[in-house]
PDB file of C-alpha atoms in Angstrom:
ATOM      1  CA  ALA A1036      -6.370   7.858  -9.623  1.00 56.00           C
ATOM      2  CA  GLU A1037      -9.670   5.958  -9.662  1.00 73.00           C
ATOM      3  CA  ALA A1038      -9.248   2.220 -10.173  1.00 86.00           C
ATOM      4  CA  MET A1039     -11.688  -0.139 -11.858  1.00 95.00           C
ATOM      5  CA  ARG A1040     -11.960  -3.502 -10.080  1.00 96.00           C
ATOM      6  CA  ILE A1041     -10.874  -6.933 -11.284  1.00 97.00           C
ATOM      7  CA  PRO A1042     -12.088  -9.793  -9.045  1.00 95.00           C
ATOM      8  CA  CYS A1043      -9.209 -11.742  -7.472  1.00 96.00           C
ATOM      9  CA  THR A1044      -9.060 -14.044  -4.445  1.00 95.00           C
ATOM     10  CA  LYS A1045      -5.276 -14.509  -4.481  1.00 97.00           C
ATOM     11  CA  SER A1046      -4.353 -12.474  -1.397  1.00 97.00           C
ATOM     12  CA  SER A1047      -3.302 -12.856   2.238  1.00 97.00           C
ATOM     13  CA  LYS A1048      -3.495 -10.938   5.507  1.00 97.00           C
ATOM     14  CA  LEU A1049      -0.971  -8.116   5.868  1.00 97.00           C
ATOM     15  CA  SER A1050       1.730  -8.652   8.506  1.00 97.00           C
ATOM     16  CA  THR A1051       1.697  -4.921   9.317  1.00 96.00           C
ATOM     17  CA  LYS A1052      -1.200  -2.561  10.173  1.00 97.00           C
ATOM     18  CA  VAL A1053      -0.820  -0.896   6.769  1.00 97.00           C
ATOM     19  CA  PRO A1054       1.438  -1.491   3.735  1.00 98.00           C
ATOM     20  CA  ARG A1055       4.995  -0.219   4.256  1.00 98.00           C
ATOM     21  CA  MET A1056       6.391  -0.247   0.698  1.00 98.00           C
ATOM     22  CA  ILE A1057       5.496  -0.296  -3.011  1.00 98.00           C
ATOM     23  CA  VAL A1058       7.027  -2.731  -5.514  1.00 98.00           C
ATOM     24  CA  LEU A1059       6.832  -1.890  -9.238  1.00 98.00           C
ATOM     25  CA  HIS A1060       6.585  -4.653 -11.855  1.00 98.00           C
ATOM     26  CA  TRP A1061       5.715  -5.361 -15.460  1.00 98.00           C
ATOM     27  CA  THR A1062       3.169  -7.994 -16.499  1.00 97.00           C
ATOM     28  CA  ALA A1063       5.718  -9.479 -18.955  1.00 95.00           C
ATOM     29  CA  ALA A1064       3.022 -11.010 -21.137  1.00 94.00           C
ATOM     30  CA  PRO A1065       2.690 -11.029 -24.931  1.00 93.00           C
ATOM     31  CA  LEU A1066       1.095  -7.882 -26.370  1.00 95.00           C
ATOM     32  CA  GLN A1067      -2.453  -8.374 -27.667  1.00 95.00           C
ATOM     33  CA  LYS A1068      -3.854  -6.406 -30.613  1.00 93.00           C
ATOM     34  CA  THR A1069      -6.193  -4.276 -28.447  1.00 96.00           C
ATOM     35  CA  GLU A1070      -6.355  -2.943 -24.894  1.00 95.00           C
ATOM     36  CA  GLU A1071      -9.481  -5.085 -24.437  1.00 97.00           C
ATOM     37  CA  GLY A1072      -7.392  -8.130 -25.386  1.00 97.00           C
ATOM     38  CA  ASN A1073      -4.708  -7.178 -22.861  1.00 97.00           C
ATOM     39  CA  LEU A1074      -7.345  -6.592 -20.174  1.00 97.00           C
ATOM     40  CA  ALA A1075      -8.961  -9.982 -20.893  1.00 97.00           C
ATOM     41  CA  ARG A1076      -5.521 -11.592 -20.376  1.00 96.00           C
ATOM     42  CA  ILE A1077      -5.113  -9.771 -17.038  1.00 97.00           C
ATOM     43  CA  LYS A1078      -8.601 -10.871 -15.931  1.00 97.00           C
ATOM     44  CA  ARG A1079      -7.663 -14.493 -16.766  1.00 97.00           C
ATOM     45  CA  TRP A1080      -4.501 -14.088 -14.645  1.00 97.00           C
ATOM     46  CA  ALA A1081      -6.573 -12.717 -11.721  1.00 97.00           C
ATOM     47  CA  ALA A1082      -9.050 -15.613 -11.972  1.00 97.00           C
ATOM     48  CA  ASN A1083      -6.447 -18.385 -12.395  1.00 97.00           C
ATOM     49  CA  SER A1084      -6.036 -19.907  -8.914  1.00 95.00           C
ATOM     50  CA  ALA A1085      -3.325 -22.288 -10.193  1.00 95.00           C
ATOM     51  CA  ASP A1086      -1.104 -19.245 -10.871  1.00 95.00           C
ATOM     52  CA  LYS A1087       0.069 -18.270  -7.390  1.00 95.00           C
ATOM     53  CA  SER A1088       0.749 -14.632  -8.253  1.00 97.00           C
ATOM     54  CA  SER A1089      -1.313 -11.461  -8.045  1.00 98.00           C
ATOM     55  CA  THR A1090      -0.843  -7.713  -7.708  1.00 98.00           C
ATOM     56  CA  HIS A1091      -2.735  -4.794  -6.237  1.00 98.00           C
ATOM     57  CA  PHE A1092      -2.867  -2.581  -9.332  1.00 98.00           C
ATOM     58  CA  VAL A1093      -2.316  -2.896 -13.092  1.00 98.00           C
ATOM     59  CA  ILE A1094      -1.692   0.196 -15.222  1.00 98.00           C
ATOM     60  CA  MET A1095      -2.701  -0.291 -18.857  1.00 98.00           C
ATOM     61  CA  ARG A1096      -0.819   1.343 -21.750  1.00 98.00           C
ATOM     62  CA  SER A1097      -3.650   3.929 -22.008  1.00 97.00           C
ATOM     63  CA  GLY A1098      -3.051   4.888 -18.370  1.00 97.00           C
ATOM     64  CA  ALA A1099      -6.290   3.168 -17.255  1.00 97.00           C
ATOM     65  CA  LEU A1100      -5.952   1.800 -13.727  1.00 98.00           C
ATOM     66  CA  TYR A1101      -7.328  -1.537 -12.495  1.00 98.00           C
ATOM     67  CA  GLN A1102      -7.254  -2.889  -8.940  1.00 98.00           C
ATOM     68  CA  MET A1103      -6.938  -6.627  -8.409  1.00 97.00           C
ATOM     69  CA  VAL A1104      -6.347  -6.815  -4.613  1.00 98.00           C
ATOM     70  CA  SER A1105      -7.388  -4.391  -1.862  1.00 97.00           C
ATOM     71  CA  THR A1106      -4.524  -2.434  -0.277  1.00 97.00           C
ATOM     72  CA  GLU A1107      -5.853  -3.714   3.082  1.00 96.00           C
ATOM     73  CA  ARG A1108      -4.686  -7.198   1.968  1.00 97.00           C
ATOM     74  CA  ALA A1109      -1.351  -8.582   0.757  1.00 98.00           C
ATOM     75  CA  SER A1110      -1.028  -9.518  -2.910  1.00 98.00           C
ATOM     76  CA  TRP A1111       1.374 -12.217  -4.082  1.00 98.00           C
ATOM     77  CA  ASN A1112       3.482  -9.822  -6.115  1.00 98.00           C
ATOM     78  CA  ALA A1113       7.127 -10.306  -5.200  1.00 98.00           C
ATOM     79  CA  GLY A1114       7.714 -13.976  -4.370  1.00 96.00           C
ATOM     80  CA  LYS A1115      11.186 -14.685  -2.972  1.00 98.00           C
ATOM     81  CA  SER A1116      12.372 -11.215  -2.007  1.00 98.00           C
ATOM     82  CA  SER A1117      13.939  -9.161   0.779  1.00 98.00           C
ATOM     83  CA  TRP A1118      13.957  -5.517   1.854  1.00 98.00           C
ATOM     84  CA  VAL A1119      14.437  -3.308   4.893  1.00 98.00           C
ATOM     85  CA  CYS A1120      12.044  -0.344   4.913  1.00 98.00           C
ATOM     86  CA  ALA A1121      12.926   3.114   6.218  1.00 98.00           C
ATOM     87  CA  ASP A1122      10.786   2.426   9.326  1.00 98.00           C
ATOM     88  CA  GLY A1123      12.609  -0.866  10.029  1.00 98.00           C
ATOM     89  CA  THR A1124       9.915  -3.211   8.648  1.00 98.00           C
ATOM     90  CA  ALA A1125      11.896  -6.008   7.014  1.00 98.00           C
ATOM     91  CA  SER A1126      11.868  -9.480   5.552  1.00 98.00           C
ATOM     92  CA  SER A1127      14.646 -11.690   4.220  1.00 98.00           C
ATOM     93  CA  THR A1128      12.233 -14.138   2.561  1.00 98.00           C
ATOM     94  CA  SER A1129       9.296 -12.195   1.030  1.00 97.00           C
ATOM     95  CA  VAL A1130       8.034  -8.608   1.124  1.00 98.00           C
ATOM     96  CA  ASN A1131       4.550  -9.686  -0.010  1.00 98.00           C
ATOM     97  CA  LEU A1132       3.003  -9.328   3.445  1.00 97.00           C
ATOM     98  CA  PHE A1133       3.794  -5.606   3.776  1.00 98.00           C
ATOM     99  CA  SER A1134       4.030  -4.336   0.184  1.00 98.00           C
ATOM    100  CA  ILE A1135       1.729  -2.956  -2.489  1.00 98.00           C
ATOM    101  CA  GLY A1136       2.368  -4.369  -5.967  1.00 98.00           C
ATOM    102  CA  ILE A1137       1.859  -2.187  -9.041  1.00 98.00           C
ATOM    103  CA  ASP A1138       2.234  -3.733 -12.509  1.00 98.00           C
ATOM    104  CA  PHE A1139       2.723  -1.868 -15.763  1.00 98.00           C
ATOM    105  CA  ASP A1140       1.055  -3.824 -18.560  1.00 98.00           C
ATOM    106  CA  ASN A1141       4.271  -4.188 -20.541  1.00 98.00           C
ATOM    107  CA  VAL A1142       6.070  -6.993 -22.385  1.00 97.00           C
ATOM    108  CA  GLY A1143       9.467  -6.143 -20.905  1.00 97.00           C
ATOM    109  CA  PRO A1144      12.754  -7.011 -22.655  1.00 98.00           C
ATOM    110  CA  LEU A1145      12.899  -7.326 -26.428  1.00 98.00           C
ATOM    111  CA  THR A1146      15.440  -8.874 -28.796  1.00 97.00           C
ATOM    112  CA  LEU A1147      16.499  -7.579 -32.212  1.00 95.00           C
ATOM    113  CA  SER A1148      17.170 -10.325 -34.750  1.00 94.00           C
ATOM    114  CA  LYS A1149      17.565  -9.952 -38.528  1.00 94.00           C
ATOM    115  CA  GLY A1150      15.910  -6.548 -38.493  1.00 93.00           C
ATOM    116  CA  LYS A1151      12.870  -7.677 -36.510  1.00 96.00           C
ATOM    117  CA  ILE A1152      12.050  -7.243 -32.825  1.00 96.00           C
ATOM    118  CA  TYR A1153      10.850 -10.202 -30.757  1.00 97.00           C
ATOM    119  CA  ASP A1154       9.434 -10.483 -27.239  1.00 96.00           C
ATOM    120  CA  CYS A1155      10.825 -12.913 -24.676  1.00 92.00           C
ATOM    121  CA  TYR A1156       8.254 -15.495 -25.820  1.00 92.00           C
ATOM    122  CA  GLY A1157       9.698 -15.560 -29.351  1.00 93.00           C
ATOM    123  CA  GLY A1158       6.773 -13.731 -30.929  1.00 94.00           C
ATOM    124  CA  GLU A1159       7.308 -10.789 -33.260  1.00 95.00           C
ATOM    125  CA  PHE A1160       6.653  -7.613 -31.260  1.00 96.00           C
ATOM    126  CA  GLY A1161       4.040  -5.244 -32.670  1.00 93.00           C
ATOM    127  CA  GLY A1162       4.271  -2.420 -30.128  1.00 95.00           C
ATOM    128  CA  VAL A1163       6.624   0.507 -29.560  1.00 96.00           C
ATOM    129  CA  ALA A1164      10.190  -0.503 -28.706  1.00 97.00           C
ATOM    130  CA  GLN A1165      12.679   1.807 -27.012  1.00 97.00           C
ATOM    131  CA  GLU A1166      16.436   1.388 -27.331  1.00 96.00           C
ATOM    132  CA  VAL A1167      18.560   1.927 -24.212  1.00 97.00           C
ATOM    133  CA  PRO A1168      22.269   1.625 -23.442  1.00 97.00           C
ATOM    134  CA  ARG A1169      22.727  -2.130 -22.824  1.00 97.00           C
ATOM    135  CA  TRP A1170      21.062  -2.931 -19.502  1.00 97.00           C
ATOM    136  CA  ASN A1171      20.992  -6.375 -17.859  1.00 96.00           C
ATOM    137  CA  GLY A1172      21.842  -7.963 -21.196  1.00 95.00           C
ATOM    138  CA  TYR A1173      19.158  -6.143 -23.211  1.00 97.00           C
ATOM    139  CA  SER A1174      19.196  -3.095 -25.482  1.00 97.00           C
ATOM    140  CA  PHE A1175      15.471  -2.912 -26.272  1.00 97.00           C
ATOM    141  CA  PHE A1176      12.396  -2.739 -24.054  1.00 98.00           C
ATOM    142  CA  GLU A1177       8.762  -2.044 -24.711  1.00 98.00           C
ATOM    143  CA  GLN A1178       8.229   1.659 -24.188  1.00 97.00           C
ATOM    144  CA  ILE A1179       6.396   2.653 -20.995  1.00 98.00           C
ATOM    145  CA  THR A1180       3.791   5.216 -22.090  1.00 98.00           C
ATOM    146  CA  ARG A1181       3.588   8.762 -20.699  1.00 97.00           C
ATOM    147  CA  GLU A1182       0.060   7.880 -19.559  1.00 98.00           C
ATOM    148  CA  GLN A1183       1.359   4.889 -17.576  1.00 98.00           C
ATOM    149  CA  LEU A1184       4.069   6.967 -15.903  1.00 98.00           C
ATOM    150  CA  TRP A1185       1.556   9.689 -15.007  1.00 98.00           C
ATOM    151  CA  THR A1186      -0.952   7.200 -13.541  1.00 98.00           C
ATOM    152  CA  CYS A1187       1.830   5.493 -11.576  1.00 98.00           C
ATOM    153  CA  ARG A1188       3.091   8.807 -10.158  1.00 98.00           C
ATOM    154  CA  VAL A1189      -0.411   9.924  -9.109  1.00 97.00           C
ATOM    155  CA  LEU A1190      -1.194   6.498  -7.599  1.00 98.00           C
ATOM    156  CA  CYS A1191       2.123   6.225  -5.732  1.00 98.00           C
ATOM    157  CA  ASP A1192       1.838   9.779  -4.385  1.00 98.00           C
ATOM    158  CA  ALA A1193      -1.682   9.009  -3.099  1.00 97.00           C
ATOM    159  CA  LEU A1194      -0.505   5.743  -1.489  1.00 98.00           C
ATOM    160  CA  ARG A1195       2.559   7.452   0.031  1.00 97.00           C
ATOM    161  CA  VAL A1196       0.337  10.032   1.721  1.00 97.00           C
ATOM    162  CA  ARG A1197      -2.324   7.518   2.796  1.00 98.00           C
ATOM    163  CA  TYR A1198       0.110   5.020   4.330  1.00 98.00           C
ATOM    164  CA  ASN A1199       3.121   7.241   5.101  1.00 98.00           C
ATOM    165  CA  ILE A1200       5.400   5.235   2.781  1.00 98.00           C
ATOM    166  CA  ALA A1201       8.934   6.596   2.365  1.00 98.00           C
ATOM    167  CA  LEU A1202       9.993   7.467  -1.192  1.00 98.00           C
ATOM    168  CA  SER A1203      13.011   5.171  -0.688  1.00 98.00           C
ATOM    169  CA  ASP A1204      10.537   2.305  -0.175  1.00 98.00           C
ATOM    170  CA  ILE A1205       9.070   2.661  -3.687  1.00 98.00           C
ATOM    171  CA  VAL A1206      11.267   0.182  -5.542  1.00 98.00           C
ATOM    172  CA  GLY A1207      11.353  -2.205  -8.474  1.00 98.00           C
ATOM    173  CA  HIS A1208      11.006  -5.981  -8.304  1.00 98.00           C
ATOM    174  CA  LEU A1209      14.686  -6.061  -9.307  1.00 98.00           C
ATOM    175  CA  ASN A1210      15.566  -4.248  -6.042  1.00 98.00           C
ATOM    176  CA  VAL A1211      13.841  -6.771  -3.770  1.00 98.00           C
ATOM    177  CA  SER A1212      14.753  -9.844  -5.877  1.00 98.00           C
ATOM    178  CA  PRO A1213      18.194  -8.970  -7.326  1.00 97.00           C
ATOM    179  CA  GLY A1214      19.576 -11.517  -9.761  1.00 96.00           C
ATOM    180  CA  ARG A1215      16.143 -13.148 -10.092  1.00 97.00           C
ATOM    181  CA  LYS A1216      14.032 -10.296 -11.537  1.00 98.00           C
ATOM    182  CA  ILE A1217      14.752  -7.226 -13.696  1.00 98.00           C
ATOM    183  CA  ASP A1218      11.303  -5.609 -13.774  1.00 98.00           C
ATOM    184  CA  PRO A1219      10.144  -2.906 -14.190  1.00 98.00           C
ATOM    185  CA  GLY A1220      13.251  -2.358 -16.318  1.00 97.00           C
ATOM    186  CA  PRO A1221      15.337   0.758 -16.994  1.00 98.00           C
ATOM    187  CA  LEU A1222      12.423   2.918 -18.201  1.00 98.00           C
ATOM    188  CA  VAL A1223      10.698   3.150 -14.797  1.00 98.00           C
ATOM    189  CA  THR A1224      12.834   4.940 -12.220  1.00 97.00           C
ATOM    190  CA  HIS A1225      12.315   7.644  -9.617  1.00 97.00           C
ATOM    191  CA  ALA A1226      13.629  10.064 -12.251  1.00 97.00           C
ATOM    192  CA  THR A1227      11.173   8.997 -15.007  1.00 97.00           C
ATOM    193  CA  LEU A1228       8.371   9.189 -12.406  1.00 97.00           C
ATOM    194  CA  GLY A1229       9.409  12.767 -11.622  1.00 96.00           C
ATOM    195  CA  TRP A1230      10.760  12.312  -8.095  1.00 95.00           C
ATOM    196  CA  GLU A1231      14.358  13.361  -8.859  1.00 84.00           C
TER     197      GLU A1231
END
């Protein structure tokens, strides 16, 4: 998976020699009319120093891969979070300093009201919604594309080999920040990525 670069200075020094885990997210931003519009939004996020968040990789709906932060640096992807890795690397405050963040460009949870679907910002949703058995209070989510899942699988497999990351240490933001975050939602799991 070859990544195109997006300039971003929002990073820190790793606390470990190499990253020890991967945290999956969604961008949770309103859908633009074109991929170029979505990419412009992501570039604004990367350049906005007032927004104290960043990620290593963003996977667009087309499957195109962009890299915001080098894997030799820590991105600010998980915030308040905790995890114990298979090799014993752990934090009870934030996994940022030893994790790789991967974001799916995806709106996230959707709400059905009077026959129309809305995103969490109250805007009418113009993308592809997928219904699921009620999950964390929601029945609809923006569909994760096959291209996104494929890019994520290829990227994660490459990172696992490069850094010897255990499969059990590829998790969602909801796993490291339970009760605070629900991304990347019910449509991105080890099973949908082909690991089960």
